[in-house]
XYZ file of C-alpha atoms in Angstrom:
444
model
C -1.480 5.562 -13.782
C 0.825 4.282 -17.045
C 0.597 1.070 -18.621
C 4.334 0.367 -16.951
C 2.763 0.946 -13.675
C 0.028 -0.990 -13.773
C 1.961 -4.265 -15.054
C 4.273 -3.653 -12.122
C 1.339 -3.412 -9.778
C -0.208 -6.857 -11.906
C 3.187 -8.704 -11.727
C 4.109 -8.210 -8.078
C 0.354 -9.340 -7.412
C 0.425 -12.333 -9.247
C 3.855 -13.187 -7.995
C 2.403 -12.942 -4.293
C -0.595 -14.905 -5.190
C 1.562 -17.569 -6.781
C 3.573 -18.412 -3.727
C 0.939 -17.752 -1.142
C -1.235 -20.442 -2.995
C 1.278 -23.031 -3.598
C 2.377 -22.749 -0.277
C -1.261 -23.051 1.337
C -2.178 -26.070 -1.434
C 1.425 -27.831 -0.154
C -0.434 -27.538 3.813
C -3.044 -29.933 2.476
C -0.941 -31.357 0.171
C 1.971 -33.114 2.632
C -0.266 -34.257 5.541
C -2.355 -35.978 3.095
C 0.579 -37.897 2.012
C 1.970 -38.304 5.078
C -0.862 -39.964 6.276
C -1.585 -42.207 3.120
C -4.596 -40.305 1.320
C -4.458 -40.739 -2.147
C -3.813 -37.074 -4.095
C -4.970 -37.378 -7.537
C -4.175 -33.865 -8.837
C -2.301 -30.085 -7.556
C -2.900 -27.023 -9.007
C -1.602 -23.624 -9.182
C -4.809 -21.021 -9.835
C -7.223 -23.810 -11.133
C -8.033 -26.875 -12.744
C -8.945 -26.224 -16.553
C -10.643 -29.024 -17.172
C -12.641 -28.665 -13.522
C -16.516 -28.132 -13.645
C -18.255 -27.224 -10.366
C -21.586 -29.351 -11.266
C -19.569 -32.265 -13.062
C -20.707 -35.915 -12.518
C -17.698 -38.321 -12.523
C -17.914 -42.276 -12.467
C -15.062 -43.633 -10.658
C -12.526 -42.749 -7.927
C -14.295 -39.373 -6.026
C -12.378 -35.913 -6.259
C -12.478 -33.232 -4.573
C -10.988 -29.795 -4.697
C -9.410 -28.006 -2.189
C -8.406 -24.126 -2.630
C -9.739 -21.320 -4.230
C -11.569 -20.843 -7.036
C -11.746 -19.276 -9.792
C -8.242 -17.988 -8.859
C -6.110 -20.007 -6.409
C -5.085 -23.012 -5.874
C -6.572 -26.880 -6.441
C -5.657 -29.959 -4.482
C -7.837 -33.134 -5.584
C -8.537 -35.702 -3.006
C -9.577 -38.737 -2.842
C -13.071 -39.024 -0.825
C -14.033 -36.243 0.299
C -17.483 -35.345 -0.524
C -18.469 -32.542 -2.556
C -21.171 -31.972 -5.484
C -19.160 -33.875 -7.781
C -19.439 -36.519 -6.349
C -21.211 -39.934 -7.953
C -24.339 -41.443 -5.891
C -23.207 -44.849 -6.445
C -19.377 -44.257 -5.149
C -20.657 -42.253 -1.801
C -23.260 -45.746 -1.227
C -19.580 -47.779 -1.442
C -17.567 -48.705 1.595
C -14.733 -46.430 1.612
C -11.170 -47.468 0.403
C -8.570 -47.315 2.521
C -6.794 -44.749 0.513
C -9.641 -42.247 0.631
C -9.711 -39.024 2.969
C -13.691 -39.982 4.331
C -12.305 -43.477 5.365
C -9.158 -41.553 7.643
C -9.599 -40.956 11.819
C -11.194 -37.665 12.411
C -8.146 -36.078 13.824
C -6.375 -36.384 10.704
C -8.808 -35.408 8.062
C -8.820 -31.863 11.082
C -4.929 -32.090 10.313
C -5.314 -32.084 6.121
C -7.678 -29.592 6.245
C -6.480 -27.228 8.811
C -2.644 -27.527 6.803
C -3.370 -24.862 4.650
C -4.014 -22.249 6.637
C -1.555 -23.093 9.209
C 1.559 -22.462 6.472
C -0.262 -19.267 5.671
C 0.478 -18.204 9.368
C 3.590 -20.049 9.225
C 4.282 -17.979 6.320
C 3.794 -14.744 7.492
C 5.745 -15.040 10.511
C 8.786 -16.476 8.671
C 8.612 -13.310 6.370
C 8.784 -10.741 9.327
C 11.081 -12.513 11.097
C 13.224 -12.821 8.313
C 12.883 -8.841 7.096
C 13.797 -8.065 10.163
C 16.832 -9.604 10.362
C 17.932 -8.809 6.848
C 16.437 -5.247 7.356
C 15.842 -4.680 10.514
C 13.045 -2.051 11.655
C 12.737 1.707 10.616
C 9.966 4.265 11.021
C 9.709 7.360 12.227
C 8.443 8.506 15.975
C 5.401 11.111 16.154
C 7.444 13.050 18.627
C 10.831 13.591 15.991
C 8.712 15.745 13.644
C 10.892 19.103 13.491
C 9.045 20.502 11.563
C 4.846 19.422 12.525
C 2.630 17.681 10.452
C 1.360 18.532 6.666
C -2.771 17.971 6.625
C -5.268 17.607 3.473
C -8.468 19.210 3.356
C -10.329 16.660 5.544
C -8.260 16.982 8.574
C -8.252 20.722 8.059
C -11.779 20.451 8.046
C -11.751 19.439 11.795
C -9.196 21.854 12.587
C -6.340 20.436 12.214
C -3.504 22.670 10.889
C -0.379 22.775 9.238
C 2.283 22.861 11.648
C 0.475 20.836 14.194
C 2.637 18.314 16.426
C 0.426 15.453 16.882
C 0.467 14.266 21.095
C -1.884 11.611 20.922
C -4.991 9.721 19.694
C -8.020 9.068 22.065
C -5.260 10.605 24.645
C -3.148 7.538 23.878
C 0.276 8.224 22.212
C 0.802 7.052 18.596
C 4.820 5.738 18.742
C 4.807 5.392 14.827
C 3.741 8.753 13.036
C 2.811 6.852 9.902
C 0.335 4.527 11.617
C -1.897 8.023 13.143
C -4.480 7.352 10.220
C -5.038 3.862 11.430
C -5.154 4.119 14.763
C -7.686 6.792 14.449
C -10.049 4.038 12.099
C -9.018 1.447 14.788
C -9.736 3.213 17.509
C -12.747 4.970 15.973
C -11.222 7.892 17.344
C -13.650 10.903 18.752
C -10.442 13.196 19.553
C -6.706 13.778 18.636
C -4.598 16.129 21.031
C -1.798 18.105 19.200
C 0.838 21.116 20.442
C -0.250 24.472 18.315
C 2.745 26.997 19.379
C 3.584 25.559 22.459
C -0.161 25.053 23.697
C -1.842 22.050 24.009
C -5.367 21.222 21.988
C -7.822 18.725 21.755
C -9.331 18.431 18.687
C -12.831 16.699 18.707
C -13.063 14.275 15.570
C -17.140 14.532 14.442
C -19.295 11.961 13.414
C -18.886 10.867 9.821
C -15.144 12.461 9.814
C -13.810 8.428 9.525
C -16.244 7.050 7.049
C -14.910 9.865 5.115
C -11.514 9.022 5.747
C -12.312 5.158 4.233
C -13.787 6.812 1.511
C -10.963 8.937 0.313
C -8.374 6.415 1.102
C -5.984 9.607 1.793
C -2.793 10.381 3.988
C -4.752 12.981 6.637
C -1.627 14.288 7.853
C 1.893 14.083 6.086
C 5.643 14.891 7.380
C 6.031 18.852 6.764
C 9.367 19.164 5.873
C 11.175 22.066 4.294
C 11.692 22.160 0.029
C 15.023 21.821 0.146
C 15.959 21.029 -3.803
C 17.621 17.380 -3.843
C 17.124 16.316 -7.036
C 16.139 17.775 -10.143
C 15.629 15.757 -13.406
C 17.918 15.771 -16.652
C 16.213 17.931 -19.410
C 13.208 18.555 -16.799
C 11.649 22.469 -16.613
C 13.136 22.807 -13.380
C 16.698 22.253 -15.088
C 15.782 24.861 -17.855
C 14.948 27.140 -15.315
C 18.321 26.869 -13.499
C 17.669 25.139 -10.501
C 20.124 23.408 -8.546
C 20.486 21.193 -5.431
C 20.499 23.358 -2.317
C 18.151 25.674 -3.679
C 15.391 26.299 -1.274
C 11.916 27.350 -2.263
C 10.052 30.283 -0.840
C 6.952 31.173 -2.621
C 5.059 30.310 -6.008
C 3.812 33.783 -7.287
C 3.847 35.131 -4.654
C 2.294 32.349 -2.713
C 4.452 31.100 0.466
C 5.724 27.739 -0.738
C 8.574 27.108 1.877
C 7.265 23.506 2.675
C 7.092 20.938 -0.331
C 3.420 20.173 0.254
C 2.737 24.079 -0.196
C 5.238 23.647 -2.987
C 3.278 20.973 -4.631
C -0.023 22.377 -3.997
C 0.541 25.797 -5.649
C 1.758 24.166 -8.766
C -1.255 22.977 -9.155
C -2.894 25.888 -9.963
C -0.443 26.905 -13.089
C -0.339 23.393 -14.898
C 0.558 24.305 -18.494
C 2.109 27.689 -17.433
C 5.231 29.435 -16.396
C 5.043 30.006 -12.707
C 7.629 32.387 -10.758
C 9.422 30.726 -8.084
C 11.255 32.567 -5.134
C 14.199 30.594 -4.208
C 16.768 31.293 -1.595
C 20.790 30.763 -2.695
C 23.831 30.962 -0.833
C 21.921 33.725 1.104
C 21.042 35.462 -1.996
C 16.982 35.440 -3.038
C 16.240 34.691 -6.437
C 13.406 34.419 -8.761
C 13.352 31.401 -11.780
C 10.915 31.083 -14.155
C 9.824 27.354 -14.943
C 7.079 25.817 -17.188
C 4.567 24.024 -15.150
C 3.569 20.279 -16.576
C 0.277 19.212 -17.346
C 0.276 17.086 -14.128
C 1.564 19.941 -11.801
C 5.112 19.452 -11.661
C 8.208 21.004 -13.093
C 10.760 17.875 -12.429
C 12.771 18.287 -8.921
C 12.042 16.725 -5.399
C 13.269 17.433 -1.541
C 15.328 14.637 -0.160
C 14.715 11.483 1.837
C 13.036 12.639 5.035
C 15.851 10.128 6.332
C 18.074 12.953 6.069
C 15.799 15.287 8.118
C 14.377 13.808 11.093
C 15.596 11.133 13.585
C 14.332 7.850 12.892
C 14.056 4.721 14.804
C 15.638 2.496 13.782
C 16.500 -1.372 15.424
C 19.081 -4.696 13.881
C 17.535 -7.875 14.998
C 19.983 -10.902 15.356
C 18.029 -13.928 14.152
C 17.550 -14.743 17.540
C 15.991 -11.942 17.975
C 13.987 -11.716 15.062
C 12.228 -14.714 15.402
C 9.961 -13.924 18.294
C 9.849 -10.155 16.983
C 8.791 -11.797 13.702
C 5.999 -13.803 15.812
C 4.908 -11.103 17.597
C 4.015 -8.958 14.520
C 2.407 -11.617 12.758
C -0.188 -11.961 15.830
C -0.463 -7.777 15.838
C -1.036 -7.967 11.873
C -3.863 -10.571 12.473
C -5.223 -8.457 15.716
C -5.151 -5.587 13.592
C -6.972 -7.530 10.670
C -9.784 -8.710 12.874
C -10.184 -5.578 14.380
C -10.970 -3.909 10.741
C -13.507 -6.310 9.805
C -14.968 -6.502 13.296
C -15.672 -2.430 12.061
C -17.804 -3.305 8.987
C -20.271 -5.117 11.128
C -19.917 -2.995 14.081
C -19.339 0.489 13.638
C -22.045 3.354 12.075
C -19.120 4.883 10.291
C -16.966 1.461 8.397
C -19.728 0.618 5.198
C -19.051 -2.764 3.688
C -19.284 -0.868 0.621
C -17.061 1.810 0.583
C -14.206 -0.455 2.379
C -14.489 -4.129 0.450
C -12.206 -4.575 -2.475
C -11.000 -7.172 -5.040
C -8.357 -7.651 -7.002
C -8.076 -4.143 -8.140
C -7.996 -2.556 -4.976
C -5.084 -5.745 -3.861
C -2.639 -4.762 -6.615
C -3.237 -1.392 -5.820
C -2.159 -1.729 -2.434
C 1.698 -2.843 -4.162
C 3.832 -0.014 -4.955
C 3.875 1.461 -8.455
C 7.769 0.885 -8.873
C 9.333 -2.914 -7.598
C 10.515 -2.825 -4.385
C 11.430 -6.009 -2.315
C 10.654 -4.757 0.738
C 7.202 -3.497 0.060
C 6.509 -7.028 -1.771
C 7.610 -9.299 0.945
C 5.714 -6.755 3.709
C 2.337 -7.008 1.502
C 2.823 -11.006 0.673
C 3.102 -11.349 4.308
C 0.113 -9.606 5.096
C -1.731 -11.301 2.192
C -0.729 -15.068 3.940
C -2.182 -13.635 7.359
C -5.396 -12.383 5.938
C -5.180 -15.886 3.440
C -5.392 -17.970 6.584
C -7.407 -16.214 8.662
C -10.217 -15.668 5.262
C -10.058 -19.785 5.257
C -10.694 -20.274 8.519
C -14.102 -18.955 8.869
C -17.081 -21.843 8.961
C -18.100 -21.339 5.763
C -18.759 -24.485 3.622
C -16.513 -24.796 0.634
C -13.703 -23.150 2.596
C -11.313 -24.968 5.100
C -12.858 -23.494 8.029
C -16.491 -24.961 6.984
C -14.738 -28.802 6.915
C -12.819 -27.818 10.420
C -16.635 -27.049 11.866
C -17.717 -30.358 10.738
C -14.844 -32.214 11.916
C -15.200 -30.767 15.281
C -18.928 -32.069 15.183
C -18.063 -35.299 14.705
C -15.118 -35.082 17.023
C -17.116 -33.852 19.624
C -20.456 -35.940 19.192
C -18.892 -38.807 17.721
C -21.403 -38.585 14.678
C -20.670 -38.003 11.428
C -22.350 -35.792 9.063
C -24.726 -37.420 6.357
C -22.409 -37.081 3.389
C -25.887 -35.866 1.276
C -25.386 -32.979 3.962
C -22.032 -32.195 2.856
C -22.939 -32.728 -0.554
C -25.282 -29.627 -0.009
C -23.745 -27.607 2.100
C -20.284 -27.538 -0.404
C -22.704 -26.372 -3.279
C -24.143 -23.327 -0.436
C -20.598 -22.380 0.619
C -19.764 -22.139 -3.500
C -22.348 -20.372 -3.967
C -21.939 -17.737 -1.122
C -17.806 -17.768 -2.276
C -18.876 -16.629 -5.573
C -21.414 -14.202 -4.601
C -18.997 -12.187 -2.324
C -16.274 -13.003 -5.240
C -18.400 -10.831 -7.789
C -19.635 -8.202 -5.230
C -15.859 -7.450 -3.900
C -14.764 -7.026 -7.327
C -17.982 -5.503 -9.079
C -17.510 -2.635 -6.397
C -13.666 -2.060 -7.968
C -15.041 -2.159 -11.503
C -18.182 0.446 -10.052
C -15.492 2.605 -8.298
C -13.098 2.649 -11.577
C -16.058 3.703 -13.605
C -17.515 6.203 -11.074
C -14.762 7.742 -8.918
C-alpha cells in the first residue's frame, strides 16, 4: 500500500470519527442543557489536560465519551474516580446531574447513543434518495462466478452459478461471503453445466475464510480491453480498447481473473499475449511489472450484467433508510453473537482496531463508500455504548434502571469503583484490539 493510500485511508477515518463523536457528545450534550445540568467542558477526541486518577477540589466533573480517542463531555455531579470525598459527603446543588429525577439523568445518558442510531438511519435514508440502490442479483451472472483457492478447495469451480446458501437464495451476489459466515453455512448449491450440485462446506472452511479476509467467489466476466494506461507496457505493446484476451503463453486467459492470475507468474518479464481483433488473432508482446500487471483493465461490470437497480423518493427513503439501519444492527449482533458462539469465529483472528477500521475505507476517496462506512460506524458506535459496562453509557443506563426499578440508589463509593473497573476493562480490550493489528502487520 503507498504512502498516498494510506493517508486517504487515515483521513476518511478520522473524518468519520470526527462527526460520529461530536454528534454522540451533542446526545449528552443538549438534554443536559435542556434540563438545567451544568456542562463545564466538550471535547472532540479528549481532554489534554484530563487525568484518569486526578483529585480535584471544587465543583465535581465527569467525563462522558471515549477515551483515549473520542469524545469528552464534563458534567457536573456525576460520580466517577475523580471525584473529591468531601464534595460527594455535600448535599447536591441543584445544577448537578446526581441531584436530577432518575428519568432524566436515563435521558442524558442514553442521548448519545440514540443520535448514533439516529445517525445512521438519516445517512441511508438520505443515500438512498440521492443515490438510490444498486447491486447486482446472483441469478444475472452471464458469465458464473470467479473462485480463489479456498473455495476451489471445497469444490467450487470457475464457472459455477451460485443457487443458494443453506438452500436459501442469496438476492445480492456480493453479500454470498457473508451470508455463508452468518449463516455458518454447511452447504452452497450451484448449476455446473446445466446440473444442479450441492457442495458440502467442511468444518474449519469459515474460520479460514475470517482469516484470509478474501472475496471466495468474484464476477467472471470476459477481458474485454477498456482501458489501457498512457505510457503503460500494455500501450507499448499495441493494445487497444476492444481487444480481447485469449491466453498468456499459451495459458487460456479469456476471463480477467485468469488474465490477472497468469501475469503473475512473469512479473519482470515479457509475456506473449493472444488477443482477438476485429476477428483477426494476434499475438503482442508486453513487459510484465514487478507487481503483475502491464497497465489495462476490462470495463465496469455495469456494462455487462443486469443490475438492480431502485430511485427512492424521500418518502420512500425514509422507512427504506430505517429498515436498513435495523438489518445493519441485526447483522452486527449476529457477528459478535459468532465470537462467543460458534467453534469456527476466534476472537482473535476477527477483532480489530484502528488499523483494521481505516482499512475497511477505500484506498481512493469516494463519497459513497465514506458515508456507507460512517453509517455503519454510528450503528456499531451506539450499539458498542450500550452494553452494561461501567465507564460506558450502557453501564450508567443499568444503574439507572436499578434505581428506577427499586427506588434505591447506588452508594456513590460504588460508582466510584465500578467507573475505575469499566476503565480499566475499556483499556484492556483498547490495547488487545489494536495490539492484534500491530501483531498481524508484523506477522502476516
Amino acid at each position: 500500500m503507498t504512502t498516498q493510500e494510506i493517508l486517504v485511508k487515515a483521513g476518511q477515518l478520522i473524518l468519520s470519527l470526527s462527526i460520529l463523536v461530536v454528534l454522540h457528545e451533542l446526545g449528552h450534550f443538549i438534554p443536559a442543557k435542556l434540563f438545567k445540568a451544568r456542562v463545564e467542558k466538550f471535547y472532540l477526541f479528549f481532554d489534554p489536560w484530563f487525568s484518569l486518577f486526578k483529585k480535584k477540589k471544587g465543583d465535581t466533573e465527569y467525563g462522558i465519551g471515549w477515551l483515549p480517542l473520542g469524545g469528552y463531555v464534563k458534567i457536573s455531579g456525576m460520580v466517577d474516580e475523580s471525584m473529591d470525598r468531601e464534595q460527594m459527603a455535600k448535599p447536591p446543588q441543584p445544577w448537578e446531574f446526581r441531584s436530577k429525577p432518575a428519568w432524566q439523568r436515563l435521558i442524558i445518558m442514553i442521548g448519545g447513543v440514540t443520535v448514533n442510531l439516529i445517525l445512521g438511519f438519516l445517512i441511508y435514508a438520505m443515500m438512498l434518495w440521492h443515490w438510490g440502490e444498486s447491486y447486482l442479483p446472483t441469478k444475472n451472472l452471464t458469465y458464473g462466478i470467479a473462485v480463489d483457492s479456498l473455495a476451489g478447495s471445497i469444490g467450487l469451480k470457475d464457472g459455477d452459478m451460485v443457487l443458494s446458501v443453506n438452500n436459501e437464495p442469496v438476492e445480492n451476489f456480493r453479500s454470498i461471503p457473508a451470508e455463508i459466515i452468518l449463516r455458518e453455512a454447511t452447504s452452497i448449491q450451484v448449476s455446473r453445466d446445466g446440473k444442479p450440485l450441492d457442495i458440502k462446506i467442511p468444518t474449519g472452511f469459515i474460520r479460514e475464510m475470517i482469516k484470509r479476509k478474501g472475496t471466495l467467489m468474484d464476477v467472471r466476466i470476459p477481458f474485454v480491453v477498456d482501458t489501457v494506461l498512457p505510457k503503460s507496457a500494455a500501450e507499448k505493446a499495441g493494445f487497444r480498447k476492444g481487444d480481447r484476451t485469449l491466453a498468456v503463453n499459451g495459458a487460456p486467459a479469456s476471463y480477467f481473473h485468469e488474465f490477472r492470475k497468469e501475469l503473475q507468474q512473469y512479473k519482470n518479464k515479457t509475456a506473449t499475449i493472444q488477443v482477438l481483433r476485429d476477428g483477426d488473432t494476434l499475438q503482442l508482446f508486453a513487459h510484465v511489472t514487478e507487481n503483475g500487471t502491464v497497465g489495462m483493465a476490462p470495463a465496469n461490470p455495469e456494462k455487462d450484467f443486469k443490475f438492480a437497480t431502485r430511485e427512492y423518493t424521500l418518502l420512500q427513503a425514509i422507512p427504506a433508510g430505517f429498515s436498513k439501519c435495523i438489518n445493519t444492527l441485526v447483522k452486527y449482533v449476529q457477528q459478535l453473537r459468532l465470537i462467543f458462539v460458534s467453534k469456527e469465529v476466534k476472537a482473535n483472528e476477527s477483532l480489530g482496531g484502528f488499523i483494521s477500521i481505516g482499512n475497511l475505507f477505500p484506498a481512493h476517496w469516494d463519497w459513497i463508500a465514506f458515508w456507507e462506512m460512517t453509517a455503519l460506524l454510528s450503528i456499531i458506535l451506539a450499539f458498542m455504548n450500550i452494553l452494561p459496562i461501567p465507564a460506558l453509557d450502557g453501564g450508567h443506563v443499568l444503574f439507572l434502571l436499578y434505581e428506577i426499578i427499586t427506588g434505591r440508589k447506588p452508594s456513590e463509593k460504588f460508582l466510584e469503583y465500578a467507573q475505575i473497573v469499566g476503565m480499566i476493562i475499556l483499556f484492556g480490550l483498547l490495547l488487545y484490539a489494536n495490539g492484534l493489528d500491530i501483531w498481524r502487520s508484523i506477522f502476516k
